Short mmCIF file of C-alpha atoms in Angstrom, two decimals:
data_model
loop_
_atom_site.label_atom_id
_atom_site.label_comp_id
_atom_site.label_asym_id
_atom_site.label_seq_id
_atom_site.Cartn_x
_atom_site.Cartn_y
_atom_site.Cartn_z
CA MET T 1 37.79 150.38 171.04
CA ASN T 2 35.09 152.76 172.19
CA PRO T 3 36.43 156.33 172.01
CA SER T 4 34.85 157.02 175.39
CA SER T 5 37.48 154.76 176.98
CA MET T 6 40.00 157.54 176.31
CA THR T 7 37.91 160.24 177.98
CA THR T 8 40.02 162.41 180.30
CA GLU T 9 39.88 165.88 181.73
CA PHE T 10 41.34 167.03 178.42
CA SER T 11 38.81 165.39 176.09
CA ASP T 12 36.57 168.46 175.80
CA ARG T 13 39.42 170.54 174.35
CA ARG T 14 40.42 170.08 170.75
CA MET T 15 44.19 169.88 170.66
CA PRO T 16 46.26 171.75 168.11
CA VAL T 17 48.50 169.89 165.67
CA ILE T 18 52.17 170.76 165.34
CA TYR T 19 55.14 170.28 163.06
CA LEU T 20 58.50 170.83 164.71
CA SER T 21 62.13 170.83 163.68
CA HIS T 22 63.71 168.40 166.10
CA GLY T 23 67.38 168.68 165.24
CA ALA T 24 70.25 166.36 165.98
CA PRO T 25 70.88 165.38 169.63
CA PRO T 26 73.33 168.30 170.18
CA LEU T 27 70.55 170.79 169.46
CA ALA T 28 69.29 169.95 172.95
CA ASP T 29 72.40 171.76 174.23
CA ASP T 30 71.26 175.01 172.60
CA PRO T 31 69.63 177.19 175.29
CA VAL T 32 67.75 179.21 172.68
CA TRP T 33 66.03 176.21 171.12
CA THR T 34 65.27 174.51 174.40
CA ARG T 35 63.63 177.66 175.77
CA GLN T 36 61.62 178.07 172.58
CA LEU T 37 60.21 174.55 172.93
CA ALA T 38 59.50 174.93 176.63
CA ASP T 39 57.65 178.20 176.06
CA TRP T 40 55.71 176.66 173.18
CA SER T 41 54.47 173.68 175.16
CA ALA T 42 53.49 175.94 178.05
CA SER T 43 51.26 177.95 175.71
CA MET T 44 49.25 174.88 174.60
CA PRO T 45 46.66 172.83 176.49
CA ARG T 46 48.31 169.95 178.25
CA PRO T 47 47.77 166.80 176.16
CA ALA T 48 46.28 163.58 177.47
CA SER T 49 48.72 161.75 175.18
CA ILE T 50 51.03 162.41 172.26
CA LEU T 51 51.10 160.79 168.82
CA MET T 52 54.51 161.26 167.26
CA VAL T 53 55.42 160.95 163.57
CA SER T 54 59.20 161.17 163.26
CA ALA T 55 61.38 161.53 160.20
CA HIS T 56 63.50 158.73 161.61
CA TRP T 57 61.03 155.89 161.30
CA GLU T 58 60.02 154.67 157.86
CA ALA T 59 58.30 151.29 157.84
CA ASP T 60 55.70 149.82 155.52
CA PRO T 61 53.09 148.83 156.49
CA LEU T 62 52.47 151.58 159.00
CA THR T 63 53.60 150.39 162.42
CA VAL T 64 52.93 151.58 165.95
CA SER T 65 55.67 151.56 168.55
CA ALA T 66 55.81 149.89 171.95
CA THR T 67 52.79 150.49 174.16
CA THR T 68 54.84 150.01 177.32
CA THR T 69 57.92 151.91 178.47
CA VAL T 70 60.93 150.41 176.70
CA PRO T 71 64.50 151.74 176.18
CA LEU T 72 64.98 154.62 173.76
CA TYR T 73 66.17 153.94 170.23
CA TYR T 74 69.50 155.73 169.78
CA ASP T 75 69.41 155.97 166.00
CA PHE T 76 72.59 157.99 165.49
CA TRP T 77 76.33 157.40 165.42
CA GLY T 78 79.57 159.15 166.29
CA PHE T 79 78.36 161.34 169.15
CA PRO T 80 79.82 161.58 172.68
CA GLN T 81 78.74 158.82 175.05
CA ARG T 82 76.47 161.11 177.09
CA TYR T 83 73.98 161.26 174.22
CA TYR T 84 73.53 157.48 174.48
CA GLU T 85 72.80 157.67 178.18
CA VAL T 86 69.78 159.97 177.90
CA GLU T 87 66.56 158.52 179.27
CA TYR T 88 62.95 159.54 178.69
CA PRO T 89 60.68 156.96 180.34
CA ALA T 90 57.34 158.28 179.10
CA PRO T 91 54.35 156.00 179.74
CA GLY T 92 53.12 153.87 176.89
CA ALA T 93 49.77 154.56 175.26
CA PRO T 94 47.97 151.25 174.54
CA GLU T 95 44.54 152.87 174.24
CA LEU T 96 45.90 155.38 171.74
CA ALA T 97 47.48 152.50 169.76
CA ALA T 98 44.07 150.84 169.58
CA GLN T 99 42.48 154.08 168.41
CA VAL T 100 45.13 154.58 165.72
CA THR T 101 44.68 151.00 164.53
CA ARG T 102 40.92 151.46 164.26
CA LEU T 103 41.13 154.80 162.45
CA LEU T 104 43.67 153.52 159.93
CA GLY T 105 41.83 150.38 158.92
CA GLY T 106 42.34 147.74 161.58
CA VAL T 107 44.99 145.18 162.43
CA ASP T 108 45.31 144.08 158.81
CA GLN T 109 46.55 147.55 157.88
CA VAL T 110 48.51 148.55 160.99
CA HIS T 111 51.34 146.52 162.46
CA ARG T 112 52.75 146.71 165.98
CA ASP T 113 56.34 146.56 167.20
CA GLU T 114 56.39 146.22 170.98
CA THR T 115 60.21 146.45 171.03
CA ARG T 116 60.46 149.79 169.24
CA GLY T 117 61.33 152.67 171.56
CA LEU T 118 61.14 156.38 170.81
CA ASP T 119 63.84 157.65 168.44
CA HIS T 120 65.63 160.98 168.76
CA GLY T 121 63.11 162.69 166.50
CA ALA T 122 60.61 162.01 169.28
CA TYR T 123 62.40 162.12 172.60
CA VAL T 124 64.81 165.02 171.95
CA PRO T 125 62.04 167.63 171.55
CA LEU T 126 59.73 165.98 174.09
CA MET T 127 62.41 166.22 176.78
CA GLU T 128 62.22 170.00 176.41
CA MET T 129 58.46 170.27 175.98
CA TYR T 130 57.36 167.75 178.64
CA PRO T 131 60.46 167.17 180.78
CA GLY T 132 58.58 165.20 183.42
CA ALA T 133 58.11 162.32 180.93
CA ASP T 134 54.62 161.97 182.38
CA VAL T 135 52.54 162.22 179.19
CA PRO T 136 51.90 158.90 177.38
CA VAL T 137 53.59 158.79 173.98
CA LEU T 138 52.99 156.60 170.94
CA GLN T 139 55.10 156.74 167.78
CA ILE T 140 53.97 155.63 164.35
CA SER T 141 56.05 154.96 161.27
CA MET T 142 55.74 156.62 157.89
CA PRO T 143 54.85 153.87 155.41
CA THR T 144 55.80 156.11 152.48
CA LEU T 145 57.17 159.56 151.74
CA ASP T 146 54.37 160.31 149.28
CA PRO T 147 52.82 163.63 150.38
CA VAL T 148 49.23 162.78 149.41
CA THR T 149 49.28 159.43 151.21
CA LEU T 150 50.72 160.98 154.37
CA PHE T 151 48.17 163.78 154.19
CA ASP T 152 45.38 161.19 154.07
CA ILE T 153 46.84 159.41 157.10
CA GLY T 154 46.73 162.68 158.98
CA ARG T 155 43.16 163.30 157.86
CA ARG T 156 42.06 159.93 159.24
CA LEU T 157 43.86 160.57 162.53
CA ALA T 158 42.26 163.99 163.04
CA PRO T 159 39.46 162.72 165.36
CA LEU T 160 42.13 162.01 167.98
CA ARG T 161 42.43 165.75 168.53
CA ASP T 162 39.06 165.69 170.28
CA GLN T 163 40.39 163.01 172.64
CA GLY T 164 43.14 165.25 173.98
CA VAL T 165 45.83 163.84 171.67
CA LEU T 166 48.60 166.13 170.48
CA ILE T 167 49.61 165.02 166.97
CA VAL T 168 53.24 165.91 166.29
CA GLY T 169 55.06 165.78 162.97
CA SER T 170 58.77 165.86 163.78
CA GLY T 171 61.30 166.63 161.06
CA PHE T 172 63.38 169.64 160.07
CA ALA T 173 62.22 172.55 157.91
CA THR T 174 65.40 172.37 155.84
CA HIS T 175 67.66 169.34 156.02
CA ASN T 176 70.84 169.00 153.99
CA LEU T 177 73.67 167.76 156.19
CA ARG T 178 76.26 168.04 153.43
CA GLU T 179 75.53 171.74 153.00
CA MET T 180 75.43 172.62 156.71
CA ASP T 181 77.77 175.42 157.78
CA TRP T 182 79.73 173.57 160.45
CA HIS T 183 82.42 176.26 160.62
CA GLY T 184 80.24 179.34 161.10
CA GLY T 185 78.79 178.23 164.42
CA PRO T 186 75.26 177.28 165.38
CA HIS T 187 73.88 180.80 164.89
CA ALA T 188 75.70 181.77 161.70
CA PRO T 189 73.66 183.43 158.91
CA ALA T 190 71.67 180.94 156.86
CA PRO T 191 72.82 180.10 153.34
CA THR T 192 70.65 181.43 150.54
CA TRP T 193 69.03 178.09 149.70
CA SER T 194 67.91 177.53 153.29
CA ALA T 195 66.70 181.10 153.80
CA GLU T 196 64.71 181.09 150.56
CA PHE T 197 63.04 177.77 151.29
CA ASP T 198 62.27 178.86 154.85
CA ASP T 199 60.68 182.11 153.66
CA TRP T 200 58.57 180.22 151.11
CA LEU T 201 57.50 177.72 153.77
CA SER T 202 56.48 180.50 156.16
CA GLN T 203 54.33 182.17 153.51
CA GLN T 204 52.60 178.98 152.36
CA ILE T 205 51.79 177.85 155.90
CA ALA T 206 50.44 181.26 156.90
CA ALA T 207 48.19 181.24 153.83
CA GLY T 208 47.07 177.62 154.24
CA GLU T 209 48.28 176.71 150.74
CA ILE T 210 47.99 172.96 151.22
CA ASP T 211 48.19 171.98 147.55
CA THR T 212 51.32 174.09 147.08
CA LEU T 213 52.93 172.52 150.12
CA LEU T 214 52.08 169.00 148.99
CA ASP T 215 53.73 169.78 145.65
CA PHE T 216 56.75 171.44 147.26
CA GLU T 217 59.33 169.66 145.12
CA ARG T 218 58.02 171.63 142.14
CA THR T 219 56.75 174.81 143.82
CA ALA T 220 59.38 175.65 146.41
CA PRO T 221 62.67 177.44 145.70
CA ALA T 222 65.78 175.31 146.21
CA ALA T 223 63.60 172.33 147.15
CA ARG T 224 66.15 169.72 146.07
CA THR T 225 68.91 171.44 148.02
CA ALA T 226 66.79 172.05 151.10
CA HIS T 227 65.64 168.42 151.08
CA PRO T 228 67.84 166.09 148.97
CA ARG T 229 65.70 163.34 150.50
CA THR T 230 62.30 164.33 151.78
CA GLU T 231 61.94 162.33 155.01
CA HIS T 232 62.44 165.38 157.25
CA PHE T 233 59.75 167.37 155.46
CA ALA T 234 57.31 164.46 155.16
CA PRO T 235 55.93 164.58 158.74
CA LEU T 236 54.50 168.01 157.86
CA PHE T 237 52.03 166.33 155.52
CA VAL T 238 50.56 164.24 158.34
CA SER T 239 50.17 167.40 160.40
CA LEU T 240 48.49 169.20 157.50
CA GLY T 241 46.06 166.32 157.00
CA ALA T 242 45.11 166.30 160.66
CA THR T 243 44.14 169.98 160.49
CA GLN T 244 42.74 170.27 156.97
CA GLU T 245 39.19 170.84 158.23
CA ALA T 246 40.39 174.11 159.72
CA GLY T 247 41.85 175.20 156.39
CA GLY T 248 45.44 174.13 156.95
CA ALA T 249 46.77 177.58 157.92
CA GLY T 250 49.33 177.65 160.70
CA THR T 251 51.31 180.05 162.84
CA THR T 252 55.04 179.92 163.50
CA ALA T 253 56.00 178.93 167.02
CA VAL T 254 59.78 178.63 166.54
CA GLU T 255 61.95 180.23 163.89
CA GLY T 256 65.60 180.83 163.22
CA PHE T 257 68.49 178.71 161.99
CA TRP T 258 70.93 176.22 163.45
CA PHE T 259 74.17 175.71 161.50
CA GLY T 260 72.24 177.07 158.51
CA LEU T 261 69.23 174.75 158.79
CA SER T 262 65.79 176.22 159.39
CA LYS T 263 64.27 175.47 162.80
CA ARG T 264 60.83 176.69 161.71
CA SER T 265 58.16 174.92 163.72
CA VAL T 266 54.45 175.48 163.30
CA GLN T 267 51.18 175.14 165.15
CA PHE T 268 47.92 174.39 163.34
CA GLY T 269 44.35 174.60 164.53
#
């Protein structure tokens, strides 16, 4: 597809790239977090479309989601019924899907699942950032959790920024559900392992230490505790790849903790 087919009033503005901590569905009930996301989106140029990489979709080969509006994918269990009745009917993004396919090597390398709706790693934060559900959204899977491979995917997707596309890595800055402090309340002090990892992450992102971040399992304090499995940190590597030409340094847009987990969310470029 010719990139000019995606030209919009936004195409002359290079979009930033973000990594956000999306939380579980109940985090949307937290007035602090929802205001933080709303203020953040208001400070950015309005995107022509959004490309979402969520911790909750791993599929190899890399797959793009539905390009029409389909029901959401409620990929969680044991919550009150109201969380399964949420709707976010964002428009599909077929032109963006074609662009992604071209940039990542063509139809032989990129699959399509026209039944796959947005999961909660996508729609929960987007409901707060773009509540009108009027920005086209496309989600792509992570074909691996390997940091270098995901970084390269982000690097190849970077030209989309000049087409008004907001590239979003959606995970959680620390993510260990077994070690969450469920009894201390949502705003209880963070445990040492989460606070130490969060502080390290803040410093590395501010300094643009891409290699250190890619090697976080060996360089970060309490890495194995902060991320027993790395799927919630992995979307960061796509975001880093998409902004590596600018040096990879980022600024914090959201900070703080929720039940001991770091909500740190970052804007690049």
